Backbone as JSON Lines, residues from 0, in Angstrom:
{"i":0,"aa":"M","n":[146.4,98.42,105.57],"ca":[147.49,98.01,104.97],"c":[148.54,98.68,104.1]}
{"i":1,"aa":"N","n":[147.48,99.49,103.3],"ca":[148.03,100.75,102.38],"c":[149.0,101.6,103.44]}
{"i":2,"aa":"T","n":[148.51,102.3,104.26],"ca":[148.59,102.91,105.15],"c":[150.71,102.44,105.77]}
{"i":3,"aa":"L","n":[150.37,100.99,106.16],"ca":[151.55,100.43,106.84],"c":[152.21,100.64,105.93]}
{"i":4,"aa":"G","n":[152.07,100.51,104.74],"ca":[153.58,100.16,103.47],"c":[153.79,101.56,102.97]}
{"i":5,"aa":"V","n":[152.94,102.32,103.73],"ca":[153.22,104.15,102.48],"c":[154.34,104.47,103.71]}
{"i":6,"aa":"T","n":[153.79,104.42,105.84],"ca":[155.33,104.78,105.92],"c":[156.78,104.23,106.23]}
{"i":7,"aa":"F","n":[156.4,102.85,106.34],"ca":[157.33,101.56,106.24],"c":[158.25,102.34,105.31]}
{"i":8,"aa":"K","n":[157.5,102.98,103.53],"ca":[158.55,103.52,102.9],"c":[159.36,105.21,103.02]}
{"i":9,"aa":"L","n":[158.74,105.8,104.1],"ca":[159.26,106.53,104.53],"c":[160.27,106.32,105.74]}
{"i":10,"aa":"I","n":[159.94,105.44,106.51],"ca":[160.82,105.12,106.95],"c":[162.13,105.1,106.72]}
{"i":11,"aa":"L","n":[162.07,104.22,106.37],"ca":[163.28,103.31,104.44],"c":[164.32,104.68,103.98]}
{"i":12,"aa":"I","n":[163.32,104.97,103.04],"ca":[164.06,106.52,103.33],"c":[164.31,107.64,103.73]}
{"i":13,"aa":"T","n":[163.58,107.67,105.1],"ca":[164.73,108.29,106.16],"c":[165.33,107.86,106.37]}
{"i":14,"aa":"F","n":[165.93,106.72,106.84],"ca":[167.51,106.28,107.22],"c":[167.91,106.46,106.47]}
{"i":15,"aa":"S","n":[167.97,105.75,104.54],"ca":[168.3,106.76,103.79],"c":[169.72,107.45,103.28]}
{"i":16,"aa":"L","n":[168.5,108.18,103.45],"ca":[169.17,109.42,103.22],"c":[170.13,109.99,104.94]}
{"i":17,"aa":"F","n":[170.02,109.43,106.1],"ca":[170.38,109.81,106.58],"c":[171.81,108.66,106.78]}
{"i":18,"aa":"W","n":[171.46,107.58,106.15],"ca":[173.2,107.38,106.03],"c":[173.92,107.26,105.18]}
{"i":19,"aa":"H","n":[172.91,108.52,104.2],"ca":[174.19,108.67,103.38],"c":[175.32,110.12,103.12]}
{"i":20,"aa":"S","n":[174.23,110.37,104.4],"ca":[174.56,111.86,104.49],"c":[175.55,112.03,105.99]}
{"i":21,"aa":"S","n":[175.53,110.4,106.62],"ca":[176.36,110.34,107.51],"c":[177.71,110.44,106.54]}
{"i":22,"aa":"N","n":[177.89,109.55,105.62],"ca":[179.37,108.59,105.47],"c":[179.96,109.65,104.03]}
{"i":23,"aa":"Y","n":[178.66,110.24,103.41],"ca":[179.39,112.15,102.86],"c":[179.03,113.28,103.77]}
{"i":24,"aa":"A","n":[179.5,113.35,104.76],"ca":[179.81,115.26,105.26],"c":[180.17,115.49,104.64]}
{"i":25,"aa":"N","n":[179.81,116.94,104.65],"ca":[180.57,118.1,104.04],"c":[181.42,117.84,102.89]}
{"i":26,"aa":"G","n":[180.61,116.89,101.82],"ca":[182.09,116.49,100.49],"c":[182.23,116.03,100.33]}
{"i":27,"aa":"Q","n":[183.09,114.91,102.15],"ca":[184.27,114.45,101.95],"c":[183.95,112.91,101.66]}
{"i":28,"aa":"K","n":[184.97,112.21,100.68],"ca":[184.58,111.18,99.55],"c":[185.96,110.44,100.42]}
{"i":29,"aa":"I","n":[185.68,109.13,100.82],"ca":[187.0,108.14,101.23],"c":[187.9,108.61,100.07]}
{"i":30,"aa":"K","n":[188.98,109.1,100.68],"ca":[190.51,108.92,100.27],"c":[191.71,108.05,100.66]}
{"i":31,"aa":"K","n":[192.34,107.37,99.12],"ca":[193.39,106.92,99.41],"c":[194.6,106.82,99.6]}
{"i":32,"aa":"G","n":[195.5,106.7,100.3],"ca":[196.54,107.61,100.59],"c":[197.56,107.3,98.51]}
{"i":33,"aa":"P","n":[198.9,107.6,98.68],"ca":[199.54,107.72,97.78],"c":[199.68,106.29,97.51]}
{"i":34,"aa":"E","n":[200.4,105.85,96.34],"ca":[200.82,104.66,95.7],"c":[202.45,105.02,95.96]}
{"i":35,"aa":"L","n":[203.2,103.4,96.49],"ca":[204.03,103.24,96.37],"c":[204.53,102.28,95.44]}
{"i":36,"aa":"E","n":[206.07,102.54,94.72],"ca":[206.68,101.78,94.07],"c":[207.5,101.67,94.75]}
{"i":37,"aa":"Y","n":[208.37,100.24,93.81],"ca":[209.74,99.75,95.04],"c":[211.51,100.32,94.38]}
{"i":38,"aa":"F","n":[211.7,100.68,95.04],"ca":[212.86,101.99,94.46],"c":[214.05,100.58,95.24]}
{"i":39,"aa":"G","n":[213.7,99.91,95.95],"ca":[215.97,99.35,96.18],"c":[215.56,98.64,97.44]}
{"i":40,"aa":"S","n":[217.36,98.56,97.64],"ca":[216.99,98.13,99.17],"c":[218.49,98.4,100.08]}
{"i":41,"aa":"L","n":[218.32,98.74,101.1],"ca":[219.18,99.49,102.09],"c":[219.83,99.15,102.94]}
{"i":42,"aa":"T","n":[221.02,98.44,102.42],"ca":[221.4,97.21,103.63],"c":[223.67,98.1,104.36]}
{"i":43,"aa":"Y","n":[223.17,98.09,106.09],"ca":[224.05,98.5,106.24],"c":[224.88,97.79,107.24]}
{"i":44,"aa":"K","n":[225.79,97.31,107.29],"ca":[226.58,95.97,108.58],"c":[227.56,96.54,108.77]}
{"i":45,"aa":"E","n":[228.22,96.78,109.8],"ca":[229.89,96.82,110.67],"c":[229.19,97.94,111.61]}
{"i":46,"aa":"I","n":[227.3,97.32,112.12],"ca":[227.16,99.02,113.41],"c":[228.35,98.68,113.52]}
{"i":47,"aa":"G","n":[228.95,99.82,114.15],"ca":[229.34,100.48,116.12],"c":[228.7,99.51,117.16]}
{"i":48,"aa":"E","n":[229.11,99.52,118.1],"ca":[228.06,99.37,119.01],"c":[227.46,99.92,120.06]}
{"i":49,"aa":"V","n":[226.4,99.79,120.13],"ca":[226.05,101.1,121.12],"c":[225.78,100.48,121.96]}
{"i":50,"aa":"R","n":[225.98,101.22,123.6],"ca":[226.18,99.97,124.9],"c":[225.97,101.76,126.06]}
{"i":51,"aa":"N","n":[225.31,101.44,126.92],"ca":[225.72,102.7,128.02],"c":[224.8,103.81,127.81]}
{"i":52,"aa":"F","n":[224.24,104.02,127.08],"ca":[223.28,105.09,126.69],"c":[221.94,105.24,127.99]}
{"i":53,"aa":"T","n":[221.2,107.19,127.86],"ca":[220.98,106.32,128.94],"c":[219.6,107.25,127.7]}
{"i":54,"aa":"R","n":[220.01,108.08,127.21],"ca":[218.59,108.21,126.4],"c":[219.02,108.48,125.08]}
{"i":55,"aa":"N","n":[220.01,109.41,124.24],"ca":[220.58,109.94,123.43],"c":[221.36,109.28,122.86]}
{"i":56,"aa":"F","n":[222.43,108.54,121.64],"ca":[223.11,107.55,120.87],"c":[224.04,107.98,119.6]}
{"i":57,"aa":"V","n":[224.87,107.58,119.48],"ca":[225.5,107.62,117.94],"c":[225.49,106.18,117.53]}
{"i":58,"aa":"A","n":[225.65,105.82,116.37],"ca":[226.26,104.15,116.28],"c":[226.86,104.84,114.57]}
{"i":59,"aa":"N","n":[228.06,104.79,114.01],"ca":[228.61,103.86,113.76],"c":[227.65,103.45,112.04]}
{"i":60,"aa":"L","n":[227.81,103.45,111.08],"ca":[227.56,102.33,110.54],"c":[228.71,102.55,109.25]}
{"i":61,"aa":"G","n":[229.31,101.37,109.61],"ca":[230.47,100.92,108.76],"c":[230.58,100.99,107.88]}
{"i":62,"aa":"S","n":[230.35,100.0,106.98],"ca":[229.81,100.09,105.19],"c":[228.32,99.61,105.37]}
{"i":63,"aa":"G","n":[227.92,99.21,104.25],"ca":[227.11,98.79,103.49],"c":[226.61,99.42,102.41]}
{"i":64,"aa":"T","n":[225.29,99.24,101.78],"ca":[225.1,99.11,100.24],"c":[223.97,99.82,100.05]}
{"i":65,"aa":"L","n":[223.31,100.21,98.8],"ca":[222.25,100.58,98.78],"c":[222.16,100.44,97.23]}
{"i":66,"aa":"T","n":[221.24,99.27,96.84],"ca":[221.13,98.56,95.57],"c":[220.08,99.31,95.14]}
{"i":67,"aa":"L","n":[219.84,100.0,94.43],"ca":[218.33,100.26,93.14],"c":[218.12,98.99,92.76]}
{"i":68,"aa":"V","n":[216.64,99.6,91.82],"ca":[215.64,98.3,91.3],"c":[216.36,97.86,90.09]}
{"i":69,"aa":"N","n":[216.95,99.13,89.57],"ca":[217.5,98.93,88.13],"c":[218.81,98.4,87.98]}
{"i":70,"aa":"G","n":[219.61,98.3,89.13],"ca":[220.38,97.22,89.12],"c":[221.83,98.26,89.93]}
{"i":71,"aa":"D","n":[222.08,99.6,90.08],"ca":[222.58,100.25,90.14],"c":[223.58,99.97,91.43]}
{"i":72,"aa":"I","n":[224.51,100.46,91.88],"ca":[224.5,100.29,93.32],"c":[225.64,101.65,94.24]}
{"i":73,"aa":"G","n":[225.78,101.74,95.72],"ca":[226.09,102.67,95.89],"c":[226.68,101.68,97.44]}
{"i":74,"aa":"K","n":[228.05,102.56,97.79],"ca":[228.13,101.43,98.43],"c":[228.54,102.71,99.67]}
{"i":75,"aa":"I","n":[228.31,102.7,101.27],"ca":[228.49,103.23,101.87],"c":[229.21,103.86,102.44]}
{"i":76,"aa":"A","n":[229.63,104.87,102.84],"ca":[231.07,106.06,102.85],"c":[230.74,107.08,104.29]}
{"i":77,"aa":"A","n":[232.47,106.96,105.11],"ca":[232.27,108.1,105.54],"c":[231.76,110.03,105.42]}
{"i":78,"aa":"P","n":[231.48,110.25,105.97],"ca":[229.9,109.78,107.15],"c":[229.67,109.94,107.25]}
{"i":79,"aa":"C","n":[228.9,108.37,107.96],"ca":[227.55,108.05,107.88],"c":[227.33,106.83,109.48]}
{"i":80,"aa":"A","n":[226.31,107.99,109.97],"ca":[225.74,107.28,111.45],"c":[224.45,107.58,112.17]}
{"i":81,"aa":"D","n":[224.09,106.93,113.09],"ca":[222.54,107.28,113.69],"c":[222.55,107.75,114.62]}
{"i":82,"aa":"F","n":[222.27,108.96,114.61],"ca":[222.2,109.96,116.01],"c":[220.77,109.74,116.4]}
{"i":83,"aa":"G","n":[220.66,108.65,117.52],"ca":[219.38,108.27,117.35],"c":[219.21,108.69,119.17]}
{"i":84,"aa":"N","n":[217.86,108.05,119.47],"ca":[216.74,108.98,120.68],"c":[216.43,107.8,120.93]}
{"i":85,"aa":"A","n":[216.48,107.54,122.32],"ca":[215.66,106.33,123.17],"c":[214.54,106.92,123.65]}
{"i":86,"aa":"Q","n":[213.13,107.37,122.79],"ca":[211.6,107.64,123.63],"c":[211.6,107.19,124.85]}
{"i":87,"aa":"K","n":[211.66,105.69,124.9],"ca":[211.35,105.4,126.98],"c":[211.92,103.83,126.32]}
{"i":88,"aa":"E","n":[211.43,102.53,126.66],"ca":[211.8,101.2,126.8],"c":[211.77,101.09,125.48]}
{"i":89,"aa":"L","n":[212.27,100.05,124.27],"ca":[211.69,99.32,123.52],"c":[211.76,100.6,122.96]}
{"i":90,"aa":"W","n":[211.83,101.84,121.89],"ca":[211.21,102.4,121.47],"c":[212.22,103.62,120.85]}
{"i":91,"aa":"F","n":[212.2,104.15,119.15],"ca":[213.81,103.85,119.22],"c":[213.47,105.06,117.72]}
{"i":92,"aa":"D","n":[213.68,107.16,118.22],"ca":[213.95,108.12,117.29],"c":[215.0,107.25,116.36]}
{"i":93,"aa":"L","n":[214.77,107.54,115.03],"ca":[216.35,107.28,113.43],"c":[216.42,108.64,113.55]}
{"i":94,"aa":"D","n":[217.21,109.1,113.93],"ca":[218.04,110.16,112.71],"c":[219.46,109.78,111.98]}
{"i":95,"aa":"V","n":[219.82,108.79,111.24],"ca":[220.26,107.98,109.98],"c":[220.86,109.71,109.23]}
{"i":96,"aa":"R","n":[221.91,110.12,109.35],"ca":[222.71,110.89,108.04],"c":[224.58,109.9,107.52]}
{"i":97,"aa":"C","n":[223.73,109.35,106.12],"ca":[224.93,108.88,105.23],"c":[225.51,109.06,104.24]}
{"i":98,"aa":"T","n":[226.61,108.41,103.52],"ca":[227.26,109.21,102.66],"c":[227.31,107.97,100.89]}
{"i":99,"aa":"I","n":[227.09,107.68,100.23],"ca":[226.64,106.72,99.62],"c":[227.6,107.35,98.4]}
{"i":100,"aa":"T","n":[228.76,106.06,98.05],"ca":[229.52,106.38,96.67],"c":[228.55,105.21,95.45]}
{"i":101,"aa":"M","n":[228.6,105.61,94.86],"ca":[227.33,105.08,93.75],"c":[228.78,104.23,92.75]}
{"i":102,"aa":"D","n":[228.53,103.03,92.03],"ca":[228.76,102.81,90.87],"c":[229.88,102.92,90.14]}
{"i":103,"aa":"D","n":[229.45,105.03,89.97],"ca":[229.93,105.48,89.13],"c":[231.11,106.64,88.77]}
{"i":104,"aa":"G","n":[230.99,106.13,91.0],"ca":[231.64,107.22,91.68],"c":[230.91,108.11,91.77]}
{"i":105,"aa":"S","n":[230.03,108.36,91.65],"ca":[228.62,109.91,91.7],"c":[228.99,109.43,93.5]}
{"i":106,"aa":"N","n":[228.31,110.72,94.17],"ca":[228.06,110.8,95.77],"c":[226.86,111.24,95.6]}
{"i":107,"aa":"I","n":[226.02,110.94,96.72],"ca":[224.67,110.86,97.26],"c":[224.72,110.74,98.92]}
{"i":108,"aa":"Y","n":[223.73,111.67,98.89],"ca":[223.45,112.3,100.84],"c":[221.66,111.41,101.07]}
{"i":109,"aa":"I","n":[222.02,110.69,101.92],"ca":[221.03,110.05,102.69],"c":[221.27,110.27,103.49]}
{"i":110,"aa":"F","n":[219.19,110.82,104.21],"ca":[219.32,111.65,105.27],"c":[217.88,111.4,105.68]}
{"i":111,"aa":"Y","n":[217.6,110.73,107.21],"ca":[215.93,110.13,106.73],"c":[215.75,110.16,108.83]}
{"i":112,"aa":"G","n":[214.21,110.18,109.46],"ca":[214.7,110.26,110.32],"c":[213.17,108.67,109.87]}
{"i":113,"aa":"G","n":[212.8,108.12,111.57],"ca":[212.08,106.93,111.67],"c":[211.2,106.49,113.13]}
{"i":114,"aa":"K","n":[211.24,105.34,113.37],"ca":[210.67,105.19,114.14],"c":[210.88,103.78,114.78]}
{"i":115,"aa":"M","n":[211.39,102.72,115.33],"ca":[211.45,101.66,115.26],"c":[211.16,101.36,117.29]}
{"i":116,"aa":"I","n":[209.54,100.75,116.74],"ca":[209.27,100.11,118.11],"c":[209.62,98.76,118.49]}
{"i":117,"aa":"M","n":[209.78,98.29,119.41],"ca":[210.17,96.18,119.84],"c":[209.74,96.65,120.81]}
{"i":118,"aa":"D","n":[209.1,94.74,120.32],"ca":[208.44,94.31,121.5],"c":[208.64,94.15,122.41]}
{"i":119,"aa":"N","n":[208.26,92.82,123.44],"ca":[209.15,92.69,124.71],"c":[209.24,91.32,124.5]}
{"i":120,"aa":"K","n":[209.71,90.29,123.33],"ca":[210.27,89.24,122.75],"c":[211.55,89.97,122.64]}
{"i":121,"aa":"A","n":[212.0,91.39,122.03],"ca":[213.61,91.63,121.68],"c":[214.2,91.59,121.75]}
{"i":122,"aa":"M","n":[214.41,91.69,123.27],"ca":[215.18,92.21,124.35],"c":[215.9,90.53,124.34]}
{"i":123,"aa":"Q","n":[214.62,89.52,124.96],"ca":[214.77,88.25,124.86],"c":[215.78,87.39,123.48]}
{"i":124,"aa":"L","n":[215.83,88.25,122.13],"ca":[216.11,87.28,121.04],"c":[217.48,88.01,120.95]}
{"i":125,"aa":"M","n":[217.97,89.23,121.89],"ca":[218.83,90.33,121.26],"c":[219.85,89.75,122.12]}
{"i":126,"aa":"D","n":[219.32,89.22,123.66],"ca":[220.26,88.83,124.91],"c":[221.06,86.88,123.68]}
{"i":127,"aa":"E","n":[219.37,86.79,123.37],"ca":[220.19,85.47,122.85],"c":[221.18,85.3,120.76]}
{"i":128,"aa":"G","n":[221.16,87.3,120.95],"ca":[221.58,87.08,119.47],"c":[221.25,86.43,118.25]}
{"i":129,"aa":"K","n":[219.25,86.32,118.08],"ca":[218.9,86.18,117.6],"c":[218.37,87.51,116.71]}
{"i":130,"aa":"P","n":[219.0,87.67,115.73],"ca":[217.7,88.8,115.08],"c":[216.27,89.05,114.67]}
{"i":131,"aa":"W","n":[215.81,90.67,114.98],"ca":[214.25,91.41,115.13],"c":[214.16,90.74,113.36]}
{"i":132,"aa":"K","n":[213.07,91.09,113.14],"ca":[211.78,91.65,112.4],"c":[209.83,91.31,112.21]}
{"i":133,"aa":"P","n":[209.94,92.76,111.55],"ca":[208.89,92.9,111.93],"c":[207.86,92.19,111.96]}
{"i":134,"aa":"K","n":[206.78,91.74,112.88],"ca":[206.36,91.26,113.4],"c":[205.59,90.04,113.95]}
{"i":135,"aa":"S","n":[207.93,90.17,114.56],"ca":[207.16,89.19,115.63],"c":[208.46,89.92,116.76]}
{"i":136,"aa":"D","n":[209.18,90.69,116.7],"ca":[210.21,91.46,117.72],"c":[209.67,92.93,117.24]}
{"i":137,"aa":"I","n":[209.66,93.55,116.0],"ca":[209.66,94.94,116.12],"c":[208.03,95.18,115.99]}
{"i":138,"aa":"D","n":[207.14,95.64,116.37],"ca":[206.36,96.33,116.46],"c":[206.39,97.54,115.26]}
{"i":139,"aa":"Y","n":[207.05,97.98,115.15],"ca":[206.82,99.44,113.92],"c":[208.23,99.77,113.84]}
{"i":140,"aa":"W","n":[208.21,99.9,112.82],"ca":[209.89,99.92,112.28],"c":[209.53,100.55,110.62]}
{"i":141,"aa":"I","n":[209.7,102.18,110.31],"ca":[209.53,102.72,109.01],"c":[210.74,103.76,109.45]}
{"i":142,"aa":"N","n":[210.51,104.82,108.51],"ca":[211.78,105.8,108.44],"c":[211.58,106.49,106.36]}
{"i":143,"aa":"A","n":[211.41,108.39,106.54],"ca":[211.31,108.48,105.57],"c":[212.21,108.82,105.18]}
{"i":144,"aa":"P","n":[213.2,108.17,104.34],"ca":[214.27,108.82,103.46],"c":[214.37,109.78,102.27]}
{"i":145,"aa":"L","n":[214.61,111.02,102.69],"ca":[215.6,111.85,101.44],"c":[216.95,111.51,100.08]}
{"i":146,"aa":"I","n":[217.08,112.16,99.4],"ca":[218.35,111.48,99.25],"c":[219.14,113.52,98.2]}
{"i":147,"aa":"R","n":[219.97,113.1,98.51],"ca":[220.05,114.7,97.45],"c":[221.81,114.26,97.39]}
{"i":148,"aa":"T","n":[221.81,115.46,95.95],"ca":[223.0,114.73,94.79],"c":[222.95,116.15,94.13]}
{"i":149,"aa":"S","n":[224.48,116.15,93.31],"ca":[225.27,117.19,93.18],"c":[225.26,116.41,91.02]}
{"i":150,"aa":"S","n":[225.31,115.11,90.92],"ca":[224.99,114.15,90.34],"c":[223.66,114.61,88.76]}
{"i":151,"aa":"E","n":[224.38,114.48,88.41],"ca":[223.73,114.55,86.97],"c":[222.08,113.11,86.74]}
{"i":152,"aa":"K","n":[223.33,112.24,86.99],"ca":[222.86,110.79,87.07],"c":[221.25,110.23,87.92]}
{"i":153,"aa":"Y","n":[221.74,110.54,89.11],"ca":[221.01,110.8,90.05],"c":[220.16,111.91,90.13]}
{"i":154,"aa":"N","n":[219.49,113.12,89.87],"ca":[219.03,114.16,89.82],"c":[217.79,114.14,90.41]}
{"i":155,"aa":"Y","n":[217.62,112.98,90.0],"ca":[215.76,112.82,89.96],"c":[215.51,112.69,91.56]}
{"i":156,"aa":"M","n":[216.54,111.9,91.92],"ca":[216.49,111.64,93.25],"c":[216.31,112.43,94.59]}
{"i":157,"aa":"N","n":[216.43,113.93,94.01],"ca":[216.84,115.57,94.91],"c":[214.99,115.51,94.45]}
{"i":158,"aa":"Y","n":[213.95,114.98,93.79],"ca":[212.46,114.96,93.55],"c":[211.57,113.82,94.62]}
{"i":159,"aa":"I","n":[212.44,113.2,94.81],"ca":[211.4,112.08,94.91],"c":[211.1,111.82,96.64]}
{"i":160,"aa":"Q","n":[210.25,111.07,97.45],"ca":[210.56,111.11,98.47],"c":[210.2,110.1,98.45]}
{"i":161,"aa":"L","n":[211.81,109.19,99.89],"ca":[211.21,107.6,100.19],"c":[210.78,107.65,100.87]}
{"i":162,"aa":"I","n":[209.91,106.2,101.5],"ca":[209.73,105.45,102.39],"c":[210.09,103.73,102.36]}
{"i":163,"aa":"G","n":[211.56,103.7,103.98],"ca":[211.76,102.47,104.05],"c":[210.66,101.97,105.45]}
{"i":164,"aa":"K","n":[210.48,100.5,104.97],"ca":[209.74,98.97,105.74],"c":[211.73,98.54,106.22]}
{"i":165,"aa":"G","n":[211.72,98.73,107.94],"ca":[212.45,97.31,108.46],"c":[212.53,96.1,107.66]}
{"i":166,"aa":"V","n":[213.65,95.2,107.26],"ca":[213.51,94.11,107.55],"c":[213.73,92.91,108.1]}
{"i":167,"aa":"I","n":[215.57,93.73,108.36],"ca":[215.94,92.79,109.58],"c":[216.93,93.15,110.28]}
{"i":168,"aa":"A","n":[217.29,93.04,111.59],"ca":[217.79,93.87,112.69],"c":[218.55,92.15,113.45]}
{"i":169,"aa":"D","n":[219.43,92.5,113.11],"ca":[220.61,91.2,113.14],"c":[222.0,92.3,114.06]}
{"i":170,"aa":"L","n":[221.69,92.67,115.17],"ca":[222.88,93.64,116.61],"c":[223.02,92.66,116.46]}
{"i":171,"aa":"S","n":[223.45,91.23,116.93],"ca":[224.83,90.64,117.08],"c":[225.94,90.89,116.09]}
{"i":172,"aa":"T","n":[225.58,90.77,115.33],"ca":[225.97,90.81,113.87],"c":[226.36,92.16,112.92]}
{"i":173,"aa":"G","n":[225.89,93.17,113.73],"ca":[225.65,94.43,113.38],"c":[225.34,94.72,112.29]}
{"i":174,"aa":"Y","n":[223.81,93.8,111.33],"ca":[223.69,93.95,110.55],"c":[222.06,94.5,109.53]}
{"i":175,"aa":"V","n":[221.6,95.49,109.56],"ca":[219.93,95.92,108.94],"c":[219.64,96.1,107.63]}
{"i":176,"aa":"T","n":[218.31,95.79,107.7],"ca":[217.9,95.92,106.37],"c":[216.68,96.6,106.03]}
{"i":177,"aa":"Y","n":[216.49,97.63,105.19],"ca":[215.75,97.8,104.75],"c":[215.28,97.58,103.53]}
{"i":178,"aa":"D","n":[213.84,97.89,103.0],"ca":[213.57,97.0,101.91],"c":[212.6,99.34,101.64]}
{"i":179,"aa":"L","n":[212.66,100.35,100.37],"ca":[213.35,101.67,99.68],"c":[211.6,101.54,99.3]}
{"i":180,"aa":"Y","n":[211.7,102.36,99.42],"ca":[209.41,103.02,98.53],"c":[209.27,103.81,97.94]}
{"i":181,"aa":"K","n":[209.47,104.29,96.6],"ca":[209.51,105.78,96.46],"c":[207.4,106.32,96.23]}
{"i":182,"aa":"V","n":[207.38,107.02,96.85],"ca":[206.06,108.3,97.16],"c":[206.02,107.73,96.08]}
{"i":183,"aa":"L","n":[204.7,107.34,94.69],"ca":[204.01,108.27,93.87],"c":[202.88,109.42,94.04]}
{"i":184,"aa":"H","n":[203.15,110.79,93.92],"ca":[202.86,111.55,93.56],"c":[201.2,111.95,92.63]}
{"i":185,"aa":"T","n":[200.0,111.93,92.85],"ca":[198.76,112.02,91.93],"c":[198.1,113.23,91.85]}
{"i":186,"aa":"K","n":[197.83,113.39,91.21],"ca":[197.05,114.9,91.48],"c":[196.18,114.11,91.33]}
C-alpha cells in the first residue's frame, strides 16, 4: 500500500508540473487588454445615397454631431465623407474623414478606418426600410478614430486613440450613430 501511495503522489506531482509549465510557457502570463473609457457619441445625418457601386464608393455625410461626455458639442462641417470599399457582399471597409466645428468655434478633424460586416438579414431590413443594429443585423461594426486639432481647448485629443462601436444604422433616413471610447494606456 505504501508503494502505491508514493507512486500516486509522484504521478500527481508530475501532472501538476506539466500543467503549470504549459500554462506559463516561456514565462508568459495571461495578459489583459487595454481598458476603455466612454468618450461620447458621433452621429451622422443626411448621408448621401450610395448606389450602383461595384467596389469603391463615396458617401457624403451631410450633417451630424459629436457629443462629448463632458457636454461639449460639435457639428459636422464640410468636407465630410466615407470613402468606403466593399470587400465582398455585406462586408465594408470604412474610410471616414470629417471636419467638426465645436460649440466654441474651434475645428477638429476626425478620421478613421473600420469594418462593418452585416449578416444575411441586413439586406432584407434595408429593403423594408428598417435600421441595422449590432447583434441583430450587423455581426461586426468597429472603427478606430483619431482626432487632429490646433485648438488649445481640445489639444488633448491629438494624443488619444478612440474606438468607435456602431450603435444603429438607418440608411433609409440616412442616420448612423457610434459610441466612442477612449483607449486607456497603463504602464
